[in-house]
Amino acid sequence: MAFLAKGKIFAAAALMMLTAATGAQAAQCGRTSAGFEAWKADFAAEAKANGVGSKGLAALARATYATKTIAVDRALHKAFSGSVESFMKRRGGSAIIAKGRALKKSNAALFDKIERTYGVPPGVLLAIWGMETGFGASMGKQNTVSAILTLTYDCRRPEFFYPHGIAALKLVDRGALSASSVGAAHGEIGHTQFLPGNVLKYGVGSKNLRDKSTALASTANFLKGHGWQAGAGYQANMGAIAGWNSASVYQQAIARMATAIDGD
């Protein structure tokens, strides 16, 4: 559930897309499922104009209104409430630290390679991995294309999700996603839960974030792209962590867990 800030980099792109679309009668947002099919027809023209191909357009045509996604979205504010201590307790901070230390040892070669390439130490990657999906145990069961397109259609934050809706369809074109791919309720993908636009920008290799190694390297690439300073420590890199998630309790929890994991 780290989508709170995963996509801020797309604000300018989204504005440009929406401005261009407005000139050609942009697809209208909605607050219920009633207008979703009509919106899809209008959005298809916008997607095609933005470079989406036949596979992506076919996935758009198959998408359905994701009622569960809307329900999760409306309750989101509760997820990041309270103190850092209470947040870490709810999210199993002690267990993440313990398993993170074990995984750091058993995957030492992988984390060494990632740190040499991106300058990002294992602790923060393991903390994010554990926080987001329990180290891959729970990557979500919601149809990804339907989830992200529902949020693109929904009137609450269409400008935020618009570029991710386009990106999801482009990922289908490229084979990194399919019309039947599943993930988290807000359309986040893989082991560390990337939004589609960030997969396009920061995903490495195959961009298949259901592959552990690809997901962890992509997460390191994301942090590097948000200003991560190699060897500077976690407090000096809070800005990069904030790029991952804008919630203060999340940022502080990640820094605490990462410090504990790397301190082992």
PDB file of C-alpha atoms in Angstrom:
ATOM      1  CA  MET A   1       0.000   0.000   0.000  1.00  0.00           C
ATOM      2  CA  ALA A   2       2.760   2.394  -0.869  1.00  0.00           C
ATOM      3  CA  PHE A   3       0.959   4.125  -3.706  1.00  0.00           C
ATOM      4  CA  LEU A   4       0.565   7.327  -1.648  1.00  0.00           C
ATOM      5  CA  ALA A   5       3.678   8.767  -3.241  1.00  0.00           C
ATOM      6  CA  LYS A   6       4.517   6.250  -5.954  1.00  0.00           C
ATOM      7  CA  GLY A   7       3.473   8.382  -8.856  1.00  0.00           C
ATOM      8  CA  LYS A   8       4.235  11.924  -7.744  1.00  0.00           C
ATOM      9  CA  ILE A   9       6.869  12.006 -10.469  1.00  0.00           C
ATOM     10  CA  PHE A  10       4.062  11.583 -12.979  1.00  0.00           C
ATOM     11  CA  ALA A  11       2.193  14.719 -11.933  1.00  0.00           C
ATOM     12  CA  ALA A  12       3.574  16.801 -14.802  1.00  0.00           C
ATOM     13  CA  ALA A  13       3.046  13.999 -17.302  1.00  0.00           C
ATOM     14  CA  ALA A  14      -0.494  13.499 -16.062  1.00  0.00           C
ATOM     15  CA  LEU A  15      -1.265  17.193 -16.425  1.00  0.00           C
ATOM     16  CA  MET A  16       0.073  17.174 -19.987  1.00  0.00           C
ATOM     17  CA  MET A  17      -1.947  14.052 -20.847  1.00  0.00           C
ATOM     18  CA  LEU A  18      -5.124  15.456 -19.314  1.00  0.00           C
ATOM     19  CA  THR A  19      -4.644  18.827 -20.977  1.00  0.00           C
ATOM     20  CA  ALA A  20      -4.235  17.162 -24.352  1.00  0.00           C
ATOM     21  CA  ALA A  21      -7.192  14.896 -23.716  1.00  0.00           C
ATOM     22  CA  THR A  22      -9.378  17.807 -22.633  1.00  0.00           C
ATOM     23  CA  GLY A  23      -8.907  19.378 -26.032  1.00  0.00           C
ATOM     24  CA  ALA A  24     -10.383  16.220 -27.526  1.00  0.00           C
ATOM     25  CA  GLN A  25     -13.193  15.768 -24.993  1.00  0.00           C
ATOM     26  CA  ALA A  26     -11.470  13.682 -22.327  1.00  0.00           C
ATOM     27  CA  ALA A  27     -13.215  10.680 -20.839  1.00  0.00           C
ATOM     28  CA  GLN A  28     -15.404  11.815 -17.940  1.00  0.00           C
ATOM     29  CA  CYS A  29     -14.784  10.490 -14.447  1.00  0.00           C
ATOM     30  CA  GLY A  30     -17.521   8.846 -12.382  1.00  0.00           C
ATOM     31  CA  ARG A  31     -18.418   7.975  -8.808  1.00  0.00           C
ATOM     32  CA  THR A  32     -20.260   4.704  -9.431  1.00  0.00           C
ATOM     33  CA  SER A  33     -19.968   1.792 -11.837  1.00  0.00           C
ATOM     34  CA  ALA A  34     -22.762   3.197 -13.986  1.00  0.00           C
ATOM     35  CA  GLY A  35     -20.557   5.160 -16.360  1.00  0.00           C
ATOM     36  CA  PHE A  36     -17.533   2.863 -16.462  1.00  0.00           C
ATOM     37  CA  GLU A  37     -18.217   1.161 -19.792  1.00  0.00           C
ATOM     38  CA  ALA A  38     -18.858   4.465 -21.543  1.00  0.00           C
ATOM     39  CA  TRP A  39     -15.699   5.880 -19.954  1.00  0.00           C
ATOM     40  CA  LYS A  40     -13.678   2.912 -21.234  1.00  0.00           C
ATOM     41  CA  ALA A  41     -14.772   3.638 -24.790  1.00  0.00           C
ATOM     42  CA  ASP A  42     -13.608   7.265 -24.500  1.00  0.00           C
ATOM     43  CA  PHE A  43     -10.426   6.334 -22.653  1.00  0.00           C
ATOM     44  CA  ALA A  44      -9.533   3.845 -25.398  1.00  0.00           C
ATOM     45  CA  ALA A  45      -9.124   6.721 -27.847  1.00  0.00           C
ATOM     46  CA  GLU A  46      -6.906   8.593 -25.380  1.00  0.00           C
ATOM     47  CA  ALA A  47      -4.843   5.472 -24.707  1.00  0.00           C
ATOM     48  CA  LYS A  48      -4.318   4.857 -28.410  1.00  0.00           C
ATOM     49  CA  ALA A  49      -3.224   8.475 -28.856  1.00  0.00           C
ATOM     50  CA  ASN A  50      -0.718   7.942 -26.042  1.00  0.00           C
ATOM     51  CA  GLY A  51       0.881   4.966 -27.770  1.00  0.00           C
ATOM     52  CA  VAL A  52      -1.072   2.007 -26.386  1.00  0.00           C
ATOM     53  CA  GLY A  53      -1.223  -0.884 -28.822  1.00  0.00           C
ATOM     54  CA  SER A  54      -3.659  -3.652 -29.622  1.00  0.00           C
ATOM     55  CA  LYS A  55      -2.893  -5.885 -26.634  1.00  0.00           C
ATOM     56  CA  GLY A  56      -3.285  -3.002 -24.211  1.00  0.00           C
ATOM     57  CA  LEU A  57      -6.517  -1.892 -25.815  1.00  0.00           C
ATOM     58  CA  ALA A  58      -7.856  -5.446 -25.620  1.00  0.00           C
ATOM     59  CA  ALA A  59      -7.033  -5.507 -21.895  1.00  0.00           C
ATOM     60  CA  LEU A  60      -8.863  -2.215 -21.478  1.00  0.00           C
ATOM     61  CA  ALA A  61     -11.913  -3.669 -23.192  1.00  0.00           C
ATOM     62  CA  ARG A  62     -11.897  -6.625 -20.780  1.00  0.00           C
ATOM     63  CA  ALA A  63     -11.514  -4.500 -17.632  1.00  0.00           C
ATOM     64  CA  THR A  64     -14.354  -4.438 -15.123  1.00  0.00           C
ATOM     65  CA  TYR A  65     -15.267  -1.926 -12.428  1.00  0.00           C
ATOM     66  CA  ALA A  66     -13.333  -2.961  -9.303  1.00  0.00           C
ATOM     67  CA  THR A  67     -15.761  -2.508  -6.419  1.00  0.00           C
ATOM     68  CA  LYS A  68     -13.266  -3.907  -3.898  1.00  0.00           C
ATOM     69  CA  THR A  69     -10.640  -1.398  -4.995  1.00  0.00           C
ATOM     70  CA  ILE A  70     -13.036   1.484  -4.340  1.00  0.00           C
ATOM     71  CA  ALA A  71     -13.922   0.100  -0.895  1.00  0.00           C
ATOM     72  CA  VAL A  72     -10.231  -0.182   0.045  1.00  0.00           C
ATOM     73  CA  ASP A  73      -9.515   3.282  -1.297  1.00  0.00           C
ATOM     74  CA  ARG A  74     -12.258   4.891   0.781  1.00  0.00           C
ATOM     75  CA  ALA A  75     -10.861   3.349   3.982  1.00  0.00           C
ATOM     76  CA  LEU A  76      -7.229   4.194   3.214  1.00  0.00           C
ATOM     77  CA  HIS A  77      -6.787   7.043   5.693  1.00  0.00           C
ATOM     78  CA  LYS A  78      -6.974   4.598   8.604  1.00  0.00           C
ATOM     79  CA  ALA A  79      -3.951   2.600   7.444  1.00  0.00           C
ATOM     80  CA  PHE A  80      -1.341   5.224   8.330  1.00  0.00           C
ATOM     81  CA  SER A  81      -2.779   6.583  11.565  1.00  0.00           C
ATOM     82  CA  GLY A  82      -1.234   6.616  15.033  1.00  0.00           C
ATOM     83  CA  SER A  83       2.353   6.629  16.268  1.00  0.00           C
ATOM     84  CA  VAL A  84       5.313   4.954  14.616  1.00  0.00           C
ATOM     85  CA  GLU A  85       5.345   2.378  17.417  1.00  0.00           C
ATOM     86  CA  SER A  86       1.685   1.483  16.932  1.00  0.00           C
ATOM     87  CA  PHE A  87       2.085   1.409  13.168  1.00  0.00           C
ATOM     88  CA  MET A  88       5.063  -0.949  13.398  1.00  0.00           C
ATOM     89  CA  LYS A  89       3.174  -3.199  15.807  1.00  0.00           C
ATOM     90  CA  ARG A  90       0.190  -3.405  13.458  1.00  0.00           C
ATOM     91  CA  ARG A  91       2.438  -4.187  10.516  1.00  0.00           C
ATOM     92  CA  GLY A  92       4.585  -6.746  12.336  1.00  0.00           C
ATOM     93  CA  GLY A  93       7.784  -4.741  12.564  1.00  0.00           C
ATOM     94  CA  SER A  94       9.613  -7.205  14.819  1.00  0.00           C
ATOM     95  CA  ALA A  95       8.841 -10.107  12.491  1.00  0.00           C
ATOM     96  CA  ILE A  96       9.967  -8.094   9.461  1.00  0.00           C
ATOM     97  CA  ILE A  97      13.277  -7.332  11.159  1.00  0.00           C
ATOM     98  CA  ALA A  98      13.863 -10.954  12.157  1.00  0.00           C
ATOM     99  CA  LYS A  99      13.034 -12.401   8.754  1.00  0.00           C
ATOM    100  CA  GLY A 100      14.816  -9.550   7.012  1.00  0.00           C
ATOM    101  CA  ARG A 101      18.046 -10.418   8.798  1.00  0.00           C
ATOM    102  CA  ALA A 102      17.712 -14.067   7.780  1.00  0.00           C
ATOM    103  CA  LEU A 103      16.960 -13.203   4.147  1.00  0.00           C
ATOM    104  CA  LYS A 104      19.875 -10.791   4.050  1.00  0.00           C
ATOM    105  CA  LYS A 105      22.206 -13.681   4.894  1.00  0.00           C
ATOM    106  CA  SER A 106      20.609 -16.243   2.605  1.00  0.00           C
ATOM    107  CA  ASN A 107      20.547 -13.817  -0.335  1.00  0.00           C
ATOM    108  CA  ALA A 108      23.876 -12.125   0.349  1.00  0.00           C
ATOM    109  CA  ALA A 109      25.142 -12.349  -3.246  1.00  0.00           C
ATOM    110  CA  LEU A 110      21.968 -10.732  -4.619  1.00  0.00           C
ATOM    111  CA  PHE A 111      22.034  -7.850  -2.138  1.00  0.00           C
ATOM    112  CA  ASP A 112      25.760  -7.303  -2.647  1.00  0.00           C
ATOM    113  CA  LYS A 113      25.198  -7.025  -6.404  1.00  0.00           C
ATOM    114  CA  ILE A 114      22.308  -4.592  -5.942  1.00  0.00           C
ATOM    115  CA  GLU A 115      24.299  -2.397  -3.568  1.00  0.00           C
ATOM    116  CA  ARG A 116      27.283  -2.316  -5.945  1.00  0.00           C
ATOM    117  CA  THR A 117      24.999  -1.332  -8.819  1.00  0.00           C
ATOM    118  CA  TYR A 118      22.696   1.191  -7.143  1.00  0.00           C
ATOM    119  CA  GLY A 119      24.389   2.147  -3.879  1.00  0.00           C
ATOM    120  CA  VAL A 120      21.348   1.063  -1.867  1.00  0.00           C
ATOM    121  CA  PRO A 121      21.979  -1.218   1.157  1.00  0.00           C
ATOM    122  CA  PRO A 122      19.924  -4.353   1.820  1.00  0.00           C
ATOM    123  CA  GLY A 123      18.175  -3.129   4.992  1.00  0.00           C
ATOM    124  CA  VAL A 124      15.864  -0.653   3.311  1.00  0.00           C
ATOM    125  CA  LEU A 125      14.993  -3.062   0.503  1.00  0.00           C
ATOM    126  CA  LEU A 126      14.175  -5.809   2.981  1.00  0.00           C
ATOM    127  CA  ALA A 127      12.132  -3.447   5.144  1.00  0.00           C
ATOM    128  CA  ILE A 128      10.080  -2.319   2.143  1.00  0.00           C
ATOM    129  CA  TRP A 129       9.729  -5.891   0.864  1.00  0.00           C
ATOM    130  CA  GLY A 130       8.542  -7.091   4.265  1.00  0.00           C
ATOM    131  CA  MET A 131       6.212  -4.145   4.795  1.00  0.00           C
ATOM    132  CA  GLU A 132       4.629  -4.328   1.359  1.00  0.00           C
ATOM    133  CA  THR A 133       4.003  -8.044   0.818  1.00  0.00           C
ATOM    134  CA  GLY A 134       5.432 -10.006   3.762  1.00  0.00           C
ATOM    135  CA  PHE A 135       8.437 -10.883   1.567  1.00  0.00           C
ATOM    136  CA  GLY A 136       6.278 -11.968  -1.341  1.00  0.00           C
ATOM    137  CA  ALA A 137       3.728 -13.937   0.666  1.00  0.00           C
ATOM    138  CA  SER A 138       0.847 -11.573  -0.141  1.00  0.00           C
ATOM    139  CA  MET A 139       1.134  -9.765  -3.462  1.00  0.00           C
ATOM    140  CA  GLY A 140      -2.623  -9.333  -3.878  1.00  0.00           C
ATOM    141  CA  LYS A 141      -5.460 -10.967  -5.795  1.00  0.00           C
ATOM    142  CA  GLN A 142      -7.125  -7.985  -7.448  1.00  0.00           C
ATOM    143  CA  ASN A 143      -7.013  -7.791 -11.229  1.00  0.00           C
ATOM    144  CA  THR A 144      -4.350  -5.168 -11.885  1.00  0.00           C
ATOM    145  CA  VAL A 145      -5.727  -3.628 -15.064  1.00  0.00           C
ATOM    146  CA  SER A 146      -9.252  -3.398 -13.651  1.00  0.00           C
ATOM    147  CA  ALA A 147      -7.991  -1.883 -10.384  1.00  0.00           C
ATOM    148  CA  ILE A 148      -5.853   0.826 -11.933  1.00  0.00           C
ATOM    149  CA  LEU A 149      -8.439   1.708 -14.574  1.00  0.00           C
ATOM    150  CA  THR A 150     -11.189   1.920 -11.960  1.00  0.00           C
ATOM    151  CA  LEU A 151      -9.089   4.451 -10.047  1.00  0.00           C
ATOM    152  CA  THR A 152      -8.299   6.305 -13.282  1.00  0.00           C
ATOM    153  CA  TYR A 153     -12.048   6.556 -13.899  1.00  0.00           C
ATOM    154  CA  ASP A 154     -12.997   7.389 -10.293  1.00  0.00           C
ATOM    155  CA  CYS A 155     -13.505  11.106  -9.658  1.00  0.00           C
ATOM    156  CA  ARG A 156     -11.513  11.136  -6.425  1.00  0.00           C
ATOM    157  CA  ARG A 157      -7.983  11.287  -7.922  1.00  0.00           C
ATOM    158  CA  PRO A 158      -8.131  10.726 -11.690  1.00  0.00           C
ATOM    159  CA  GLU A 159      -5.191  13.053 -12.368  1.00  0.00           C
ATOM    160  CA  PHE A 160      -2.969  10.921 -10.095  1.00  0.00           C
ATOM    161  CA  PHE A 161      -3.924   7.583 -11.629  1.00  0.00           C
ATOM    162  CA  TYR A 162      -4.264   8.663 -15.281  1.00  0.00           C
ATOM    163  CA  PRO A 163      -0.587   8.082 -16.232  1.00  0.00           C
ATOM    164  CA  HIS A 164      -0.605   4.766 -14.363  1.00  0.00           C
ATOM    165  CA  GLY A 165      -3.685   3.668 -16.301  1.00  0.00           C
ATOM    166  CA  ILE A 166      -1.889   4.394 -19.571  1.00  0.00           C
ATOM    167  CA  ALA A 167       1.262   2.703 -18.267  1.00  0.00           C
ATOM    168  CA  ALA A 168      -0.600  -0.459 -17.247  1.00  0.00           C
ATOM    169  CA  LEU A 169      -1.877  -0.870 -20.789  1.00  0.00           C
ATOM    170  CA  LYS A 170       1.616  -0.283 -22.205  1.00  0.00           C
ATOM    171  CA  LEU A 171       2.964  -2.962 -19.867  1.00  0.00           C
ATOM    172  CA  VAL A 172       0.396  -5.347 -21.317  1.00  0.00           C
ATOM    173  CA  ASP A 173       1.657  -4.450 -24.788  1.00  0.00           C
ATOM    174  CA  ARG A 174       5.215  -5.258 -23.674  1.00  0.00           C
ATOM    175  CA  GLY A 175       4.301  -8.522 -21.969  1.00  0.00           C
ATOM    176  CA  ALA A 176       5.224  -7.438 -18.428  1.00  0.00           C
ATOM    177  CA  LEU A 177       1.513  -7.630 -17.527  1.00  0.00           C
ATOM    178  CA  SER A 178      -1.461  -9.441 -19.000  1.00  0.00           C
ATOM    179  CA  ALA A 179      -5.176  -8.762 -18.886  1.00  0.00           C
ATOM    180  CA  SER A 180      -5.432 -11.396 -16.137  1.00  0.00           C
ATOM    181  CA  SER A 181      -2.479 -10.277 -13.962  1.00  0.00           C
ATOM    182  CA  VAL A 182      -3.309  -9.733 -10.303  1.00  0.00           C
ATOM    183  CA  GLY A 183      -1.854  -7.546  -7.576  1.00  0.00           C
ATOM    184  CA  ALA A 184      -2.871  -5.211  -4.785  1.00  0.00           C
ATOM    185  CA  ALA A 185      -6.120  -3.275  -4.558  1.00  0.00           C
ATOM    186  CA  HIS A 186      -4.713  -0.024  -5.947  1.00  0.00           C
ATOM    187  CA  GLY A 187      -3.029  -1.701  -8.909  1.00  0.00           C
ATOM    188  CA  GLU A 188       0.369  -2.119  -7.257  1.00  0.00           C
ATOM    189  CA  ILE A 189       2.483  -4.870  -8.759  1.00  0.00           C
ATOM    190  CA  GLY A 190       4.853  -7.532  -7.464  1.00  0.00           C
ATOM    191  CA  HIS A 191       7.058  -8.148  -4.446  1.00  0.00           C
ATOM    192  CA  THR A 192       7.477  -4.492  -3.478  1.00  0.00           C
ATOM    193  CA  GLN A 193       4.269  -3.114  -4.995  1.00  0.00           C
ATOM    194  CA  PHE A 194       5.063  -0.697  -7.808  1.00  0.00           C
ATOM    195  CA  LEU A 195       2.403   1.320  -9.560  1.00  0.00           C
ATOM    196  CA  PRO A 196       2.488   0.715 -13.329  1.00  0.00           C
ATOM    197  CA  GLY A 197       4.000   4.070 -14.274  1.00  0.00           C
ATOM    198  CA  ASN A 198       6.894   3.447 -11.933  1.00  0.00           C
ATOM    199  CA  VAL A 199       7.413  -0.003 -13.430  1.00  0.00           C
ATOM    200  CA  LEU A 200       7.901   1.680 -16.795  1.00  0.00           C
ATOM    201  CA  LYS A 201      10.283   4.285 -15.393  1.00  0.00           C
ATOM    202  CA  TYR A 202      12.273   2.304 -12.807  1.00  0.00           C
ATOM    203  CA  GLY A 203      11.669  -1.355 -13.568  1.00  0.00           C
ATOM    204  CA  VAL A 204      14.822  -3.161 -14.668  1.00  0.00           C
ATOM    205  CA  GLY A 205      15.393  -6.157 -16.907  1.00  0.00           C
ATOM    206  CA  SER A 206      12.163  -7.917 -17.818  1.00  0.00           C
ATOM    207  CA  LYS A 207      10.146  -5.525 -15.606  1.00  0.00           C
ATOM    208  CA  ASN A 208       8.455  -8.625 -14.180  1.00  0.00           C
ATOM    209  CA  LEU A 209       8.150  -7.535 -10.556  1.00  0.00           C
ATOM    210  CA  ARG A 210       6.734 -10.888  -9.499  1.00  0.00           C
ATOM    211  CA  ASP A 211      10.344 -12.035  -9.839  1.00  0.00           C
ATOM    212  CA  LYS A 212      12.117 -11.363  -6.548  1.00  0.00           C
ATOM    213  CA  SER A 213      15.461 -10.273  -7.961  1.00  0.00           C
ATOM    214  CA  THR A 214      13.881  -7.956 -10.526  1.00  0.00           C
ATOM    215  CA  ALA A 215      11.618  -6.379  -7.911  1.00  0.00           C
ATOM    216  CA  LEU A 216      14.418  -5.710  -5.427  1.00  0.00           C
ATOM    217  CA  ALA A 217      16.746  -4.275  -8.070  1.00  0.00           C
ATOM    218  CA  SER A 218      13.914  -2.110  -9.408  1.00  0.00           C
ATOM    219  CA  THR A 219      13.197  -0.835  -5.898  1.00  0.00           C
ATOM    220  CA  ALA A 220      16.845   0.103  -5.492  1.00  0.00           C
ATOM    221  CA  ASN A 221      16.713   1.855  -8.864  1.00  0.00           C
ATOM    222  CA  PHE A 222      13.610   3.772  -7.711  1.00  0.00           C
ATOM    223  CA  LEU A 223      15.352   4.930  -4.531  1.00  0.00           C
ATOM    224  CA  LYS A 224      18.468   5.926  -6.473  1.00  0.00           C
ATOM    225  CA  GLY A 225      16.259   7.846  -8.871  1.00  0.00           C
ATOM    226  CA  HIS A 226      14.802   9.715  -5.894  1.00  0.00           C
ATOM    227  CA  GLY A 227      18.161  10.895  -4.656  1.00  0.00           C
ATOM    228  CA  TRP A 228      19.526   7.999  -2.600  1.00  0.00           C
ATOM    229  CA  GLN A 229      23.058   8.817  -1.387  1.00  0.00           C
ATOM    230  CA  ALA A 230      25.240   5.730  -1.127  1.00  0.00           C
ATOM    231  CA  GLY A 231      26.842   5.365   2.311  1.00  0.00           C
ATOM    232  CA  ALA A 232      25.039   8.375   3.781  1.00  0.00           C
ATOM    233  CA  GLY A 233      22.832   6.483   6.261  1.00  0.00           C
ATOM    234  CA  TYR A 234      19.083   6.369   6.624  1.00  0.00           C
ATOM    235  CA  GLN A 235      18.410   9.759   8.160  1.00  0.00           C
ATOM    236  CA  ALA A 236      20.238  11.433   5.282  1.00  0.00           C
ATOM    237  CA  ASN A 237      18.154   9.400   2.847  1.00  0.00           C
ATOM    238  CA  MET A 238      14.699  10.050   4.269  1.00  0.00           C
ATOM    239  CA  GLY A 239      13.870  12.098   1.181  1.00  0.00           C
ATOM    240  CA  ALA A 240      14.334   9.047  -1.036  1.00  0.00           C
ATOM    241  CA  ILE A 241      12.219   6.943   1.327  1.00  0.00           C
ATOM    242  CA  ALA A 242       9.567   9.683   1.227  1.00  0.00           C
ATOM    243  CA  GLY A 243       9.559   9.263  -2.552  1.00  0.00           C
ATOM    244  CA  TRP A 244       8.451   5.703  -1.949  1.00  0.00           C
ATOM    245  CA  ASN A 245       5.654   6.621   0.467  1.00  0.00           C
ATOM    246  CA  SER A 246       4.524  10.047   1.631  1.00  0.00           C
ATOM    247  CA  ALA A 247       3.216   8.871   5.040  1.00  0.00           C
ATOM    248  CA  SER A 248       5.548   9.940   7.845  1.00  0.00           C
ATOM    249  CA  VAL A 249       4.873   6.872   9.997  1.00  0.00           C
ATOM    250  CA  TYR A 250       5.721   4.619   7.067  1.00  0.00           C
ATOM    251  CA  GLN A 251       8.980   6.455   6.369  1.00  0.00           C
ATOM    252  CA  GLN A 252      10.098   6.326   9.993  1.00  0.00           C
ATOM    253  CA  ALA A 253       9.146   2.670  10.324  1.00  0.00           C
ATOM    254  CA  ILE A 254      11.149   1.744   7.232  1.00  0.00           C
ATOM    255  CA  ALA A 255      14.200   3.640   8.518  1.00  0.00           C
ATOM    256  CA  ARG A 256      14.005   1.948  11.927  1.00  0.00           C
ATOM    257  CA  MET A 257      13.576  -1.546  10.502  1.00  0.00           C
ATOM    258  CA  ALA A 258      16.282  -1.017   7.894  1.00  0.00           C
ATOM    259  CA  THR A 259      18.735   0.153  10.562  1.00  0.00           C
ATOM    260  CA  ALA A 260      17.998  -2.921  12.659  1.00  0.00           C
ATOM    261  CA  ILE A 261      18.353  -5.286   9.702  1.00  0.00           C
ATOM    262  CA  ASP A 262      21.639  -3.780   8.537  1.00  0.00           C
ATOM    263  CA  GLY A 263      22.928  -3.693  12.119  1.00  0.00           C
ATOM    264  CA  ASP A 264      22.817  -7.479  12.424  1.00  0.00           C
TER     265      ASP A 264
END
